[in-house]
Amino acid sequence: MALKIVKGSIDRMFDKNLQDLVRGIRNHKEDEAKYISTCIDEIKQELKQDNIAVKANAVCKLTYLQMLGYDVSWAAFNIVEVMSSSKFTYKRIGYLAASQCFHEGTDVIMLTTNQIRKDLSSPHQYDTGVALTGLSCFVTPDLARDLANDIMTLMSHTKPYIRKKAVLIMYKVFLKYPESLRPAFPRLKEKLEDPDPGVQSAAVNVICELARRNPKNYLSLAPLFFKLMTSSTNNWVLIKIIKLFGALTPLEPRLGKKMIEPLTNLIHSTSAMSLLYECVNTVIAVLISLSSGMPNHSASIQLCVQKLRILIEDSDQNLKYLGLLAMSKILKTHPKSVQSHKDLILQCLDDKDESIRLRALDLLYGMVSKKNLMEIVKKLMLHVDKAEGTTYRDELLTKIIDICSQSNYQYITNFEWYISILVELTRLEGTRHGHLIASQMLDVAIRVKAIRGFAVAQMATLLDNAHLLTGNTQRNGICEVLYAAAWICGEFSEHLEDPMQTLEAMLRPKVATLPGHIQAVYVQNAAKLFATVLRKHEGETDSHAAQETSQLLIDRLPLFVQSANLEVQERASCILQLVKYIQKLQQKKVEVAEEVTALFAGELNPVAPKAQKKVPVPEGLDLDAWINKPPSESESEDEKPKAVFAKEEPKHSRSRHTEVDEKELARRREARKQEQANNPFYIKASPSSQKVYDAPGVEHIPVVQIDLSVPLKVPGMPMSDQYLKLEEERRQKEKAERKKKEKKKKREKRGKERKADSGPESEEDITPAHQVDIVTEEMPENALPSDDDDKDPNDPHKALDIDLDKPLADSEKLPVRTHRPEVLKSPAEDRVNENIPQETKKRSGKETKEKKKGKEKDRKRSKEEKKKKKHKEVEEELLESQPEEAVQSEETKEAATPPTSTSAEEETAPSSAAAVDTSSAAAPESEPDEPKDAEPEDTKSSKHKKKKQKKEKEEKEKKKKKRHHHHHHHHHHHHSDAGGEDSVQNGTVEEEEPLPPMSNYSLLAENSYIKMMKEDADQVYDIQGNHQDESKVVVSVIFENKSDSFLKSMEFNVLDSLNSKLQRPEGAGAHDSLTVPFQLPPGISNEARFVFSVQSIVMPQKLKGTLTFIVKSDESSTHEKLDFKLHFTCTSYLITTPCYSDAYAKLLESGDLKGSSLRLEGINMPFHHLLARICFHHHFSVVERIDSCASMYSRSIQGHHVCLLVKTSDQTVSIDAKCDEPSLLGNVLDEIKQTFSKC
Amino acid sequence: MIKAILIFNNHGKPRMSKFYEHYTEDTEQQIIRETFHLVSKRDENICNFLEGGLLIGGSDNKLIYRHYATLYFVFCVDSSESELGILDLIQVFVETLDKCFENVCELDLIFHVDKVHNILAEMVMGGMVLETNMSEIITQVEAQGKMEKSEAGIAGAPARAVSAVKNMNLPEMPKNINIGDISIKVPNLPSFK
C-alpha cells in the first residue's frame, strides 16, 4: 500500500501540472486548439486513474480550460470525486472546479448532498469554509432544502470565519428555497448584533439584499438599523444600511424625517467619499419621498447640491460622474436648486469623457426654462458640429429635440427659431434620426398656425436644395425630412411665394431615387400645388401659365407612373389622368380652378388622440345595429358631422366609456397608439396630462402676432443664431411695454394659460411668440397605471416576499436531515413505537459515540432526558426555547415537531421526498384545527404508551427486524465513514426517539458478500419543460458489505426497458454501467443514488440489473457479481401532495375521474393507523377525516390525480378510488392491497 | 450583488473569470470579449463606470473597472452596490494580490489562477462581499496555504523538486512571455477602510 502511494507520487511528477499546461498553451500559439485537445485527452486519461492526486491535478487543469471557454461538464463526476477527497488541498480544487462549472442543470449535483453536509460539519474550519464558498456558487433548490438546516446551525458556529460565510450563504439558500426564510430569519436578525464585525457586515449584507426586493417586509427592522447606523464605524456596513434606508423611506415617510439629521451629520463628518455619496443619495431619496408633505427641507437640499457640486468639480472623473448622476435625481423634484448650477453642467458637456457628457445632457433636459432654452440649445448645436462619432452626435440631436419639444413646446418662445434649428439639424451628416426631425417639422407646422408661412418658406428652400440631402446615399436617414417638407409645402401651399418653383422642384427626375413613401407624398402634394397654381392664375386673361403647369405635370408624372412602388404608381397615374382631363378643359377655356381646389378643400386640424372616442353617440343611434345588410365600408369618416365633433366634446360620453371594460380599453389604446405612431398627421400626445383642449379650438387659440421685426423669409438656409439676438431684443421690448400695462389684467390672462404654474416665476415674464395648439391624451378614469407591470413574474425575489413578522408556525421549521426512519412518526405510531428492543443492540454503538461527543452535547442531552419525563412540559419548553438552542436544533426539533403534526404530514422525510416538504408547509393552513386535535391525543397516547406498546409490539416485530438491520448499517456507516459531529447527532436521535414501525427499504438482492437494499423511489420529481412526458425517478440503494474483505470497483448496471432508462453520464453508451462512487471496507454500508428516466407511469416496472464488484482480501481478489431486480411500483410515482377539501370536492365533481374500488377483509388495526400506512407506503395525504371515513389524495409525477375514499367497519375496509388514469389506479389499488395482505 | 468578476489583459485574454450566475462557456467568452471591447477603448483618465450592462442581467447593472499596468479588473454589479465602494474593493483585491504574490504581475495571475480564485473567495462569496479587511483576508489565505503545504508533506517534495527542475529546463521561459513581467503598480488611493 505504502509503495503504491510513493509510486503514485512519482508518476505524478511527470504528469503535466497547471503551470505546465499554461506554459504549453503559450508555446503553442499557432495551434492552440490542437494542443489543448491533446491536453484534454491526457486529462481524460488522468481522470481514469485511481490516484486522487492525479485526479485533482487533472481537475485543476480543467478549471483553467473552462476559463478559456472549453466545456468541461463531462468531468462533473470526477469533480465530485475530488471534492470528496479527505485532503484539504484536493477538496479545495474540487470545490473550485464545481463552483466554476456546476449549475442547476448539472445532474451529479444531487450526489453531492451528503458530501457537502459532511464537509459543513467538518472539525476543520477551512473544510467548512471551502464547502460554503463552493456551495454559494452552485446551490440548487434541492441542495438548499436539504442543507438549509445545517447551514443555519453554522450561523452560530464558534468561529466567526464560519459564521460570516454561513450568514452570507443564507441569501442564496433563501433564493432557492424561500420556505427557509421565515424559520431562519430570527437567527439572521440576531447576527446583526454579532460581536464580530465581519459577521455583522455579512448579516447586514443579506438583509439589505432581501429588503431591496421586498422593502415593506423589513420596515420593522428600521429601529435596529437606525441603531447600527449611528453606532457602526464600518463604512461598508454604513453604506449598505444607508442604501437600505433609501429603499425603505418611500414606504414610510416618518422614517425619512428621522433620517435627515443623522445623515446630515454623516455628510458633514465623513471623509470617505463613497459614504458621503451614498448619504447624499439617501437624503435625496428621503427628500423625494417627503417632497409632497414637507417643503421645509431647503437646507438639506442645499447641502446636497452643494456637496454634489464639490463632487462634480472634483478632478476625479468618477466623482464627477456620480455627482451628475445624483444631481439628476434631485432635478426631478427640486429643479430650481439644480438650475443654479447650469454653468457647471454646461461645462461638463465639454468633458472628454463621453459618459459624463451623456449624464450632463440628461441633466440639461430638466434644466431648461423659457429663459435659457435658446442659449442651451445654441451650446448643444455647437457640440453637434464638434462631435466625433455618430452615436454621440445622434444622442445630442435627440436630446435637442427632446429638450425643445418637452411638455408641448412649453419652453419655446420663438418657433421661427425652432424651425431654423430643425433645418440646421438636417445638415447633419449620417444621422439616423431624420424621421425625428421630420415629425417635429410636421408637428410644429400643423399646430402652430402662425408659423406656417415661415415654415412653408423654409421647407420650400429645403425642397429646392434637396440634392444636398440626398446627394449621398449614406445620408438616407436624413431624407426623411423631405417627406415633411413636401407635405408642408403642399398642404399649406397658400403661403408659398412661388408655388410654381416648388412644384418644379418636386417633380425633378432625381426625386425618383427617394424612398417610395416619400415619392408618394411628393406626387400627392404636387397635385395640391397644382391646384394652388391654377387658382392663382384664375381670372387672368392669359391662361398660358396655367396650361404650362398642366404640361409640366403631364411631362413629369409618367416617371412616377413607372415607379416600382405601388403607392407612388397608383397616385401618379390617378393624378396624371386627372391633369390630362383638366388640360382638355383648359384648352376649352373652362374655369377649373375651383373644382380642382375642392379636391383638397378643408383644413387639417390637429386632432386629439382621444377625440374620436369623445364623440357622443346621438340619441336613438345604435352603433351595433347594421345599417345595411352587408357591412358597409364606404362610409367615410370624414363625413361625420363636424358640428357634433365640435360642440359637445369633453363632457359627454363619460358613462359610456366606463362601461367598456378595462382590458378592451387598454387593447384599443394600444392599437390606436400604434396607428398614430405610424401616422404623421396625428399629434403625438405629450406625457404630461392636461385638460383636453376643445378640438375645433384652433380658431380660439390666442395667437400672438408674429413680430414684424423678424424677417419672414430668410434667404438660403436659416441661421438660428439670428433668432437668438432677435429674441432677446423682443423680450426687452416686451418688458418695457409690460411696465406700462396694468398688472392685474395680465394676471387674469395668464390664469387662462394652461402652463402658467410651471417654470420659475421669472419666466412668466416671457410670453411665447406663438402659441402651441395643445391636444393631450387623457387617460380613461378607470385605466390606472398598474404597479405590477414592472414586476417580472420570473423574478426569483418575488418568492421571497414573505411576511417575517408573523410568528413561526411549527410546520415551517426547516427540514432536519436525519435518517429516514427517525422522521417517520405520527401520533398513531407513538403508541406502537418503542425503543426498548433496540436499546440493547444499540448500546455498544451509543457508548462509543458518547465519548466522541463534546461536553456541550452531553449537557444538552441530559437536559433533554429530563424533559422526556414530563412530556407535556417538554413541548412548551422546547417551543419556547427553540430560538436560543441553536446548536442542538436537530434534536430539539425532533422532539418539538410531533405534537403538531398529523399523520398525513408525518411521514415527511425531509431528506427524501421533495413533495413531502411542501405538504408539511402547506398543511397547517389548510387544516388549522389539526394541531389542536392532535395534541390531546398525543398526551393521552403518552399515558397509555406502555400498555399499548406491549400489545402491539408483537405485531410490529417483523417489521422492526428489518428496520434494525437498516439502522444498524447506518450506524456503522456513520461511525466509520462520517466520523464527525454529524453521526453523533444522528446517534442521539436514534436513542431518544422511538423507532417508527414502517420502512421504505426493501431488500433488493443479497449474496455472501454484499447486500443491496432499495428504498422505494423516494425522490420523485418531474422535469418540466425539458422532456415533455418524461419524468425522472431517483432510486436510493444501500450497499452493505457483509464479508470480511474489501469491496471495490462496484459497477451498477441495469438493462433499460423501452419505458425506463438508467441515466448515464453524457457520452456513455446505453449499456455501460455506472461506477458506484465509493468503496466498501468490511462491515460498512453506504448509499448511492441512481436516476432513472421513465416515460409512462401507469404500469409498474421491473428492471433487471447486475452489480459487479471486486472482492479484495489480503491474499486474493476476485470478481463477483450480483443480479437483482428493480421494482418500480406505481406508488413510487405518486407524490404526497396536500389538497384542500374544497379543491378535492371540485375535482370529484368535475367528472373527469374514473372510479374503481377495493375491499379488504380482516384488517385488524385502528383506522388512523391504517391511514398512516396508506399515507406512508403509498404517498397519499389525508384530505378530510370524519369518524371512520376519510378522503385521501395524491398526485402522480405526471399530474394524474388519485383520490381515495376509505371507509372501515369492523374488520372490513372499503376503498373507493378515482383517478383520471384507470390503469394507474388499478395498479395502485393492487399495491395497496398487497401492503395490507402482508400484515 | 456582484454578478461577475473578470480579469483580462490589454489584449482581452482572460486571466481569471468568476461568474456568480450561470452562463454557458460560450456566453462567458462572449461576455468577456464584449466587456473587453467596451473597456479597452476608453481612455485612461475617464470615469471607471460603464452603464449598459446589457451582457449580464440588464439595465440595473454597471461595469466598474480599474486598469493596472497590463490588466483590467472588471466587476459587474447591480444597483445595490456602491460604485465607489466597489472601486475600493478592486483596490483591496489588487493590494491583496500584491501582498500574496509579492509584487504581483500578470505572470503570477497567468500561472496561478487557482490561487487568485482562492484569494477572491475570501473577499467575495456567491456575489456578495464577504470581507474587506485586507489583513484578515491575507491571514485566512495564508492559513490555508500552510494547511496545503503540511498536507503535501513528504509526498509533495519530489513533485516540487520536479517542478523546479522543469522550470530550470526552460531557459526560454521569459522569452515566451512577451508582456514581460511588468509588476502591477498599486497606486496609493485614499483608502476606503
Coordinates of N, CA, C and O in Angstrom, one line a residue, chain A residues 167-228:
Chain A
V167 N -23.7 33.0 7.3 CA -24.8 34.0 7.2 C -24.9 34.5 5.7 O -26.0 34.6 5.2
L168 N -23.8 34.7 5.1 CA -23.9 35.2 3.7 C -24.5 34.2 2.8 O -25.3 34.6 1.9
I169 N -24.2 33.0 2.9 CA -24.8 32.0 2.0 C -26.3 31.8 2.2 O -27.0 31.3 1.3
M170 N -26.8 32.2 3.4 CA -28.2 32.1 3.6 C -29.0 32.8 2.5 O -30.1 32.4 2.1
Y171 N -28.5 33.9 2.0 CA -29.2 34.6 1.0 C -29.5 33.7 -0.2 O -30.6 33.7 -0.8
K172 N -28.4 33.0 -0.6 CA -28.6 32.1 -1.7 C -29.6 31.0 -1.4 O -30.4 30.6 -2.3
V173 N -29.5 30.5 -0.2 CA -30.5 29.5 0.2 C -31.9 30.0 0.1 O -32.8 29.3 -0.4
F174 N -32.1 31.2 0.6 CA -33.4 31.8 0.6 C -33.9 31.9 -0.9 O -35.1 31.6 -1.2
L175 N -33.0 32.3 -1.7 CA -33.4 32.4 -3.1 C -33.9 31.1 -3.7 O -34.9 31.1 -4.5
K176 N -33.2 30.1 -3.3 CA -33.5 28.8 -4.0 C -34.6 28.1 -3.2 O -35.3 27.2 -3.7
Y177 N -34.8 28.4 -1.9 CA -35.7 27.6 -1.1 C -36.4 28.6 -0.2 O -36.0 28.8 1.0
P178 N -37.3 29.4 -0.7 CA -37.9 30.5 0.0 C -38.6 30.1 1.4 O -38.7 30.9 2.3
E179 N -39.0 28.8 1.5 CA -39.6 28.4 2.7 C -38.6 28.5 3.9 O -39.0 28.5 5.0
S180 N -37.3 28.6 3.6 CA -36.4 28.6 4.7 C -36.3 30.0 5.3 O -35.7 30.2 6.4
L181 N -36.8 31.0 4.6 CA -36.6 32.4 5.1 C -37.2 32.6 6.5 O -36.5 33.1 7.4
R182 N -38.5 32.2 6.6 CA -39.1 32.5 7.9 C -38.4 31.8 9.1 O -38.1 32.5 10.1
P183 N -38.2 30.5 9.0 CA -37.5 29.9 10.1 C -36.1 30.5 10.4 O -35.7 30.5 11.6
A184 N -35.4 30.9 9.4 CA -34.0 31.3 9.6 C -33.9 32.8 10.0 O -32.9 33.2 10.5
F185 N -35.0 33.5 9.8 CA -34.9 34.9 9.9 C -34.5 35.4 11.3 O -33.7 36.3 11.5
P186 N -35.2 34.8 12.4 CA -34.8 35.3 13.7 C -33.3 35.2 14.0 O -32.7 36.1 14.5
R187 N -32.7 34.1 13.5 CA -31.3 34.0 13.8 C -30.5 35.0 13.0 O -29.5 35.5 13.4
L188 N -30.9 35.2 11.8 CA -30.3 36.2 10.9 C -30.3 37.6 11.5 O -29.3 38.3 11.6
K189 N -31.4 37.9 12.1 CA -31.6 39.2 12.8 C -30.6 39.3 14.0 O -30.0 40.3 14.2
E190 N -30.5 38.1 14.7 CA -29.6 38.1 15.8 C -28.2 38.5 15.4 O -27.5 39.1 16.1
K191 N -27.8 38.0 14.2 CA -26.5 38.2 13.7 C -26.2 39.6 13.4 O -25.0 40.0 13.2
L192 N -27.2 40.4 13.3 CA -27.0 41.9 13.1 C -26.2 42.5 14.3 O -25.6 43.5 14.1
E193 N -26.3 41.8 15.4 CA -25.6 42.3 16.6 C -24.5 41.4 17.0 O -24.1 41.3 18.2
D194 N -24.0 40.6 16.1 CA -22.9 39.7 16.4 C -21.7 40.5 16.8 O -21.4 41.6 16.3
P195 N -20.9 40.0 17.8 CA -19.7 40.7 18.2 C -18.7 40.9 17.1 O -17.9 41.9 17.1
D196 N -18.6 40.0 16.2 CA -17.6 40.1 15.1 C -18.1 41.0 14.0 O -19.2 40.8 13.5
P197 N -17.3 42.0 13.7 CA -17.8 43.0 12.7 C -18.0 42.3 11.3 O -18.9 42.7 10.5
G198 N -17.2 41.3 11.0 CA -17.4 40.6 9.7 C -18.7 39.9 9.6 O -19.4 40.0 8.6
V199 N -19.1 39.3 10.7 CA -20.4 38.5 10.7 C -21.5 39.6 10.6 O -22.5 39.4 9.9
Q200 N -21.4 40.6 11.4 CA -22.4 41.7 11.3 C -22.5 42.3 9.9 O -23.7 42.4 9.4
S201 N -21.4 42.5 9.3 CA -21.5 43.0 8.0 C -22.1 42.1 7.0 O -22.9 42.5 6.1
A202 N -21.9 40.8 7.2 CA -22.5 39.8 6.3 C -24.0 39.8 6.5 O -24.8 39.7 5.6
A203 N -24.4 39.9 7.8 CA -25.9 39.9 8.1 C -26.5 41.1 7.5 O -27.6 41.0 6.9
V204 N -25.9 42.3 7.6 CA -26.4 43.5 7.0 C -26.5 43.3 5.5 O -27.5 43.6 4.9
N205 N -25.5 42.7 4.9 CA -25.5 42.5 3.5 C -26.7 41.7 3.1 O -27.4 42.0 2.1
V206 N -26.9 40.6 3.8 CA -28.0 39.7 3.4 C -29.3 40.4 3.5 O -30.2 40.3 2.6
I207 N -29.5 41.0 4.7 CA -30.8 41.7 4.9 C -31.0 42.8 3.9 O -32.1 43.0 3.4
C208 N -30.0 43.5 3.6 CA -30.1 44.6 2.6 C -30.5 44.0 1.2 O -31.4 44.6 0.5
E209 N -29.9 42.9 0.8 CA -30.3 42.3 -0.4 C -31.8 41.9 -0.4 O -32.5 42.1 -1.4
L210 N -32.2 41.3 0.7 CA -33.6 40.9 0.8 C -34.5 42.1 0.8 O -35.5 42.0 0.1
A211 N -34.1 43.1 1.5 CA -35.0 44.2 1.7 C -35.1 45.0 0.4 O -36.1 45.7 0.2
R212 N -34.1 45.0 -0.4 CA -34.1 45.8 -1.6 C -35.2 45.3 -2.5 O -35.8 46.1 -3.2
R213 N -35.5 44.0 -2.5 CA -36.5 43.5 -3.4 C -37.9 43.6 -2.8 O -38.9 43.8 -3.5
N214 N -38.0 43.4 -1.5 CA -39.3 43.5 -0.9 C -39.3 44.4 0.4 O -39.4 43.9 1.5
P215 N -39.1 45.7 0.2 CA -38.8 46.5 1.3 C -39.8 46.5 2.4 O -39.5 46.6 3.6
K216 N -41.1 46.3 2.1 CA -42.1 46.5 3.1 C -42.0 45.5 4.2 O -42.4 45.8 5.3
N217 N -41.5 44.3 3.9 CA -41.4 43.3 4.9 C -40.4 43.6 6.0 O -40.3 42.9 6.9
Y218 N -39.5 44.6 5.7 CA -38.4 44.8 6.6 C -38.5 46.1 7.3 O -37.5 46.5 8.0
L219 N -39.6 46.8 7.1 CA -39.8 48.1 7.8 C -39.6 47.9 9.3 O -39.1 48.8 10.0
S220 N -40.0 46.8 9.8 CA -39.9 46.6 11.3 C -38.5 46.6 11.8 O -38.2 46.7 13.0
L221 N -37.5 46.4 10.9 CA -36.1 46.3 11.3 C -35.5 47.7 11.4 O -34.4 47.9 11.8
A222 N -36.3 48.7 10.9 CA -35.7 50.0 10.8 C -35.1 50.5 12.1 O -34.0 51.0 12.1
P223 N -35.7 50.3 13.3 CA -35.1 50.8 14.5 C -33.7 50.2 14.7 O -32.7 50.9 15.1
L224 N -33.6 48.9 14.5 CA -32.4 48.2 14.6 C -31.3 48.7 13.7 O -30.1 49.0 14.1
F225 N -31.7 49.0 12.5 CA -30.7 49.5 11.5 C -30.3 50.9 11.9 O -29.2 51.4 11.7
F226 N -31.3 51.6 12.4 CA -31.1 53.0 12.8 C -30.0 53.0 13.9 O -29.0 53.8 13.8
K227 N -30.1 52.1 14.8 CA -29.1 52.0 15.9 C -27.8 51.7 15.3 O -26.8 52.3 15.6
L228 N -27.7 50.7 14.4 CA -26.5 50.3 13.7 C -25.9 51.5 13.0 O -24.7 51.7 13.1

